[in-house]
Tab-separated table of C-alpha atoms in Angstrom:
chain	number	residue	atom	x	y	z
A	1	UNK	CA	38.062	1.820	19.129
A	2	UNK	CA	36.841	0.966	15.686
A	3	UNK	CA	34.375	-1.808	15.115
A	4	UNK	CA	32.994	-3.345	11.994
A	5	UNK	CA	29.707	-5.169	11.632
A	6	UNK	CA	28.978	-7.463	8.739
A	7	UNK	CA	25.322	-8.402	8.591
A	8	UNK	CA	24.832	-11.998	7.587
A	9	UNK	CA	27.538	-14.571	8.115
A	10	UNK	CA	26.241	-16.508	5.111
A	11	UNK	CA	24.729	-15.172	1.895
A	12	UNK	CA	23.500	-17.327	-0.977
A	13	UNK	CA	22.707	-15.995	-4.422
A	14	UNK	CA	21.933	-17.581	-7.753
A	15	UNK	CA	24.434	-17.319	-10.556
A	16	UNK	CA	23.740	-14.101	-12.434
A	17	UNK	CA	21.938	-12.464	-9.523
A	18	UNK	CA	22.943	-9.334	-7.660
A	19	UNK	CA	25.458	-9.725	-4.860
A	20	UNK	CA	25.034	-7.453	-1.834
A	21	UNK	CA	27.251	-7.861	1.213
A	22	UNK	CA	26.661	-5.441	4.042
A	23	UNK	CA	29.198	-3.645	6.191
A	24	UNK	CA	28.706	-0.963	8.816
A	25	UNK	CA	31.382	0.708	10.882
A	26	UNK	CA	31.295	2.655	14.098
A	27	UNK	CA	33.354	5.813	14.174
A	28	UNK	CA	32.678	9.505	14.510
A	29	UNK	CA	35.471	10.172	12.028
A	30	UNK	CA	35.193	8.348	8.712
A	31	UNK	CA	37.940	5.744	8.594
A	32	UNK	CA	39.592	4.143	5.638
A	33	UNK	CA	37.498	1.208	4.483
A	34	UNK	CA	38.497	-2.026	2.792
A	35	UNK	CA	36.975	-5.180	1.409
A	36	UNK	CA	39.053	-8.337	1.273
A	37	UNK	CA	38.211	-11.710	-0.240
A	38	UNK	CA	39.473	-15.059	1.002
A	39	UNK	CA	39.227	-18.120	-1.219
A	40	UNK	CA	39.445	-21.550	0.418
A	41	UNK	CA	42.866	-22.261	1.870
A	42	UNK	CA	44.170	-18.936	0.635
A	43	UNK	CA	45.206	-15.661	2.206
A	44	UNK	CA	43.202	-12.475	2.013
A	45	UNK	CA	43.213	-10.497	-1.209
A	46	UNK	CA	42.369	-6.811	-1.360
A	47	UNK	CA	39.239	-6.226	-3.452
A	48	UNK	CA	38.931	-2.475	-3.075
A	49	UNK	CA	39.388	0.372	-0.646
A	50	UNK	CA	38.009	3.794	0.102
A	51	UNK	CA	40.225	6.548	1.460
A	52	UNK	CA	39.135	9.871	0.047
A	53	UNK	CA	37.406	11.286	-3.001
A	54	UNK	CA	34.678	9.542	-4.938
A	55	UNK	CA	32.432	7.550	-2.651
A	56	UNK	CA	31.756	4.826	-5.212
A	57	UNK	CA	34.816	2.650	-5.431
A	58	UNK	CA	35.408	0.034	-8.093
A	59	UNK	CA	37.541	-2.983	-7.384
A	60	UNK	CA	38.687	-6.159	-9.006
A	61	UNK	CA	36.443	-8.887	-10.425
A	62	UNK	CA	33.555	-6.475	-11.070
A	63	UNK	CA	32.948	-5.606	-7.428
A	64	UNK	CA	32.240	-2.128	-6.197
A	65	UNK	CA	31.357	-0.504	-2.900
A	66	UNK	CA	29.834	2.801	-1.913
A	67	UNK	CA	30.828	4.772	1.149
A	68	UNK	CA	27.786	6.368	2.764
A	69	UNK	CA	28.767	8.572	5.648
A	70	UNK	CA	25.200	9.232	6.753
A	71	UNK	CA	24.609	5.493	7.099
A	72	UNK	CA	28.156	4.620	8.269
A	73	UNK	CA	28.073	1.897	5.654
A	74	UNK	CA	30.342	0.457	2.998
A	75	UNK	CA	28.315	-2.254	1.313
A	76	UNK	CA	29.877	-4.430	-1.383
A	77	UNK	CA	27.969	-5.163	-4.576
A	78	UNK	CA	28.332	-6.954	-7.873
A	79	UNK	CA	25.602	-6.853	-10.522
A	80	UNK	CA	25.899	-10.475	-11.616
A	81	UNK	CA	27.338	-13.282	-9.510
A	82	UNK	CA	29.696	-15.858	-10.990
A	83	UNK	CA	30.459	-19.259	-9.564
A	84	UNK	CA	34.036	-18.109	-9.049
A	85	UNK	CA	32.830	-15.436	-6.602
A	86	UNK	CA	32.130	-18.082	-3.961
A	87	UNK	CA	34.438	-17.153	-1.094
A	88	UNK	CA	34.516	-15.405	2.250
A	89	UNK	CA	34.453	-11.630	2.230
A	90	UNK	CA	35.800	-9.401	4.978
A	91	UNK	CA	35.136	-5.740	5.559
A	92	UNK	CA	37.896	-3.887	7.392
A	93	UNK	CA	38.527	-0.389	8.676
A	94	UNK	CA	41.635	1.569	9.500
A	95	UNK	CA	41.860	4.776	11.474
A	96	UNK	CA	43.180	7.693	9.460
A	97	UNK	CA	46.772	8.336	10.416
A	98	UNK	CA	46.989	5.125	12.421
A	99	UNK	CA	48.350	1.753	11.480
A	100	UNK	CA	45.656	-0.634	12.482
A	101	UNK	CA	43.247	-2.764	10.505
A	102	UNK	CA	40.112	-4.061	12.183
A	103	UNK	CA	38.246	-6.845	10.440
A	104	UNK	CA	34.616	-7.803	10.511
A	105	UNK	CA	33.622	-11.384	11.175
A	106	UNK	CA	33.266	-12.156	7.494
A	107	UNK	CA	30.444	-13.171	5.165
A	108	UNK	CA	30.586	-16.461	3.319
A	109	UNK	CA	29.122	-16.097	-0.172
A	110	UNK	CA	27.660	-19.158	-1.866
A	111	UNK	CA	26.717	-18.991	-5.543
A	112	UNK	CA	24.032	-21.418	-6.640
A	113	UNK	CA	24.161	-22.670	-10.235
B	1	UNK	CA	56.721	-10.128	-7.238
B	2	UNK	CA	56.024	-13.427	-5.505
B	3	UNK	CA	53.906	-11.823	-2.831
B	4	UNK	CA	54.108	-12.535	0.871
B	5	UNK	CA	55.534	-15.988	1.435
B	6	UNK	CA	54.791	-18.003	4.546
B	7	UNK	CA	56.139	-21.344	5.630
B	8	UNK	CA	55.151	-23.944	6.432
B	9	UNK	CA	51.645	-24.038	4.973
B	10	UNK	CA	50.585	-26.636	7.490
B	11	UNK	CA	52.044	-27.569	10.854
B	12	UNK	CA	50.912	-30.285	13.202
B	13	UNK	CA	52.658	-30.467	16.524
B	14	UNK	CA	52.206	-31.940	19.952
B	15	UNK	CA	51.281	-29.864	22.944
B	16	UNK	CA	54.337	-28.478	24.671
B	17	UNK	CA	56.490	-28.355	21.566
B	18	UNK	CA	58.002	-25.194	20.134
B	19	UNK	CA	56.539	-23.950	16.881
B	20	UNK	CA	58.146	-21.419	14.552
B	21	UNK	CA	56.251	-19.779	11.721
B	22	UNK	CA	58.106	-17.891	9.017
B	23	UNK	CA	57.304	-14.998	6.767
B	24	UNK	CA	58.998	-13.232	3.886
B	25	UNK	CA	57.308	-9.902	3.130
B	26	UNK	CA	57.097	-8.222	-0.228
B	27	UNK	CA	60.341	-6.480	-1.039
B	28	UNK	CA	60.222	-2.779	-0.262
B	29	UNK	CA	57.367	-3.045	2.189
B	30	UNK	CA	58.181	-1.318	5.463
B	31	UNK	CA	55.345	-2.779	7.522
B	32	UNK	CA	54.821	-6.379	8.526
B	33	UNK	CA	51.819	-7.743	10.398
B	34	UNK	CA	51.032	-11.060	12.050
B	35	UNK	CA	47.366	-12.045	12.277
B	36	UNK	CA	45.617	-15.061	13.738
B	37	UNK	CA	42.329	-16.377	12.371
B	38	UNK	CA	39.997	-18.628	14.339
B	39	UNK	CA	36.342	-19.477	14.001
B	40	UNK	CA	35.586	-18.036	17.417
B	41	UNK	CA	37.498	-14.776	17.246
B	42	UNK	CA	37.893	-14.094	13.533
B	43	UNK	CA	40.985	-12.191	12.422
B	44	UNK	CA	43.076	-10.717	15.216
B	45	UNK	CA	46.188	-8.592	14.901
B	46	UNK	CA	48.957	-10.066	17.029
B	47	UNK	CA	51.860	-7.727	16.347
B	48	UNK	CA	53.228	-5.436	13.692
B	49	UNK	CA	56.667	-4.149	12.742
B	50	UNK	CA	57.802	-0.982	11.039
B	51	UNK	CA	61.279	-1.059	9.518
B	52	UNK	CA	62.015	-4.267	11.445
B	53	UNK	CA	61.084	-2.720	14.796
B	54	UNK	CA	58.108	-4.080	16.756
B	55	UNK	CA	55.644	-1.232	17.174
B	56	UNK	CA	52.542	-2.771	18.728
B	57	UNK	CA	52.492	-6.198	20.314
B	58	UNK	CA	49.386	-5.670	22.409
B	59	UNK	CA	47.609	-8.402	20.513
B	60	UNK	CA	50.089	-11.103	21.453
B	61	UNK	CA	48.004	-13.373	23.663
B	62	UNK	CA	50.604	-14.601	26.116
B	63	UNK	CA	54.283	-14.655	26.873
B	64	UNK	CA	54.416	-17.977	25.096
B	65	UNK	CA	54.195	-15.990	21.870
B	66	UNK	CA	57.148	-14.048	20.521
B	67	UNK	CA	57.939	-12.453	17.173
B	68	UNK	CA	61.122	-11.207	15.614
B	69	UNK	CA	62.163	-9.443	12.462
B	70	UNK	CA	65.939	-9.678	12.167
B	71	UNK	CA	65.976	-8.025	8.741
B	72	UNK	CA	63.664	-6.475	6.182
B	73	UNK	CA	63.031	-9.743	4.383
B	74	UNK	CA	62.287	-12.160	7.194
B	75	UNK	CA	60.118	-12.493	10.274
B	76	UNK	CA	59.265	-15.314	12.655
B	77	UNK	CA	56.444	-15.975	15.051
B	78	UNK	CA	57.310	-18.461	17.753
B	79	UNK	CA	55.082	-20.258	20.212
B	80	UNK	CA	56.797	-21.992	23.110
B	81	UNK	CA	55.313	-24.101	24.565
B	82	UNK	CA	52.390	-24.657	22.226
B	83	UNK	CA	48.896	-25.521	23.463
B	84	UNK	CA	45.830	-26.934	21.677
B	85	UNK	CA	44.063	-23.563	21.946
B	86	UNK	CA	46.785	-22.070	19.750
B	87	UNK	CA	45.395	-24.036	16.816
B	88	UNK	CA	44.477	-21.482	14.157
B	89	UNK	CA	45.536	-20.084	10.822
B	90	UNK	CA	48.316	-17.560	11.188
B	91	UNK	CA	48.672	-14.933	8.490
B	92	UNK	CA	51.538	-12.642	7.731
B	93	UNK	CA	50.852	-9.438	5.811
B	94	UNK	CA	53.005	-6.601	4.565
B	95	UNK	CA	52.350	-3.061	3.472
B	96	UNK	CA	54.482	-0.463	1.770
B	97	UNK	CA	52.862	2.392	3.611
B	98	UNK	CA	51.100	2.802	6.908
B	99	UNK	CA	47.573	1.485	6.706
B	100	UNK	CA	46.192	4.838	7.811
B	101	UNK	CA	47.489	6.554	4.696
B	102	UNK	CA	45.563	6.757	1.420
B	103	UNK	CA	48.116	4.597	-0.333
B	104	UNK	CA	48.166	1.991	2.410
B	105	UNK	CA	46.897	-1.529	1.983
B	106	UNK	CA	47.986	-4.859	3.384
B	107	UNK	CA	48.949	-7.847	1.240
B	108	UNK	CA	48.483	-11.205	2.901
B	109	UNK	CA	50.340	-14.459	2.634
B	110	UNK	CA	48.522	-17.758	2.243
B	111	UNK	CA	48.757	-18.502	5.913
B	112	UNK	CA	50.055	-21.311	8.096
B	113	UNK	CA	47.456	-23.687	9.450
B	114	UNK	CA	48.662	-24.746	12.888
B	115	UNK	CA	47.200	-27.725	14.683
B	116	UNK	CA	48.364	-28.500	18.197
B	117	UNK	CA	47.315	-31.929	19.409
């Protein structure tokens, strides 16, 4: 079964600083990879996904993530944090050809003015 | 498109009562998922439907939980009888394609926050 590990349940960055949220998956076959964002009292919104092709994926709100097979990682980054980025971020994986979606435990991002 | 619509947004009920959560998926989406989110267990898939047919309900915690999808535009998740440990946020999500396809991707509703006292 797939599993997803998000290192750091809480991350704090200063406004304008680099955002780095870590995600590692466990699978011998590269899965499809997703990042979702959840704002307070809201549902989850898809930020970006990797399926095939270019390993650097760009998403909404200036976020991007790079799939690194050798490291089984899919870390989420943003060059400059905005106050509006404060939210909880979930990494998720889906087996190719299957119809499941396994979520990590989430990372709460705080942006300090 | 209005997105996935869930109702109610908040539900407070007494232990032992029946609770029904509702979901309207995005039009044209063939897949519908019910998730539960708690602090202890994070996001868990309860059940999903494909073309109104339940495909995998292995995540449904107990027989007290049941889900139906009578047509392509409506689904319910029912808990009878409810217990305090059922308190959680329940999300409905829909997808046009299977998640394991390159074009797959789930769209979530805003959730129903259930509190059982």
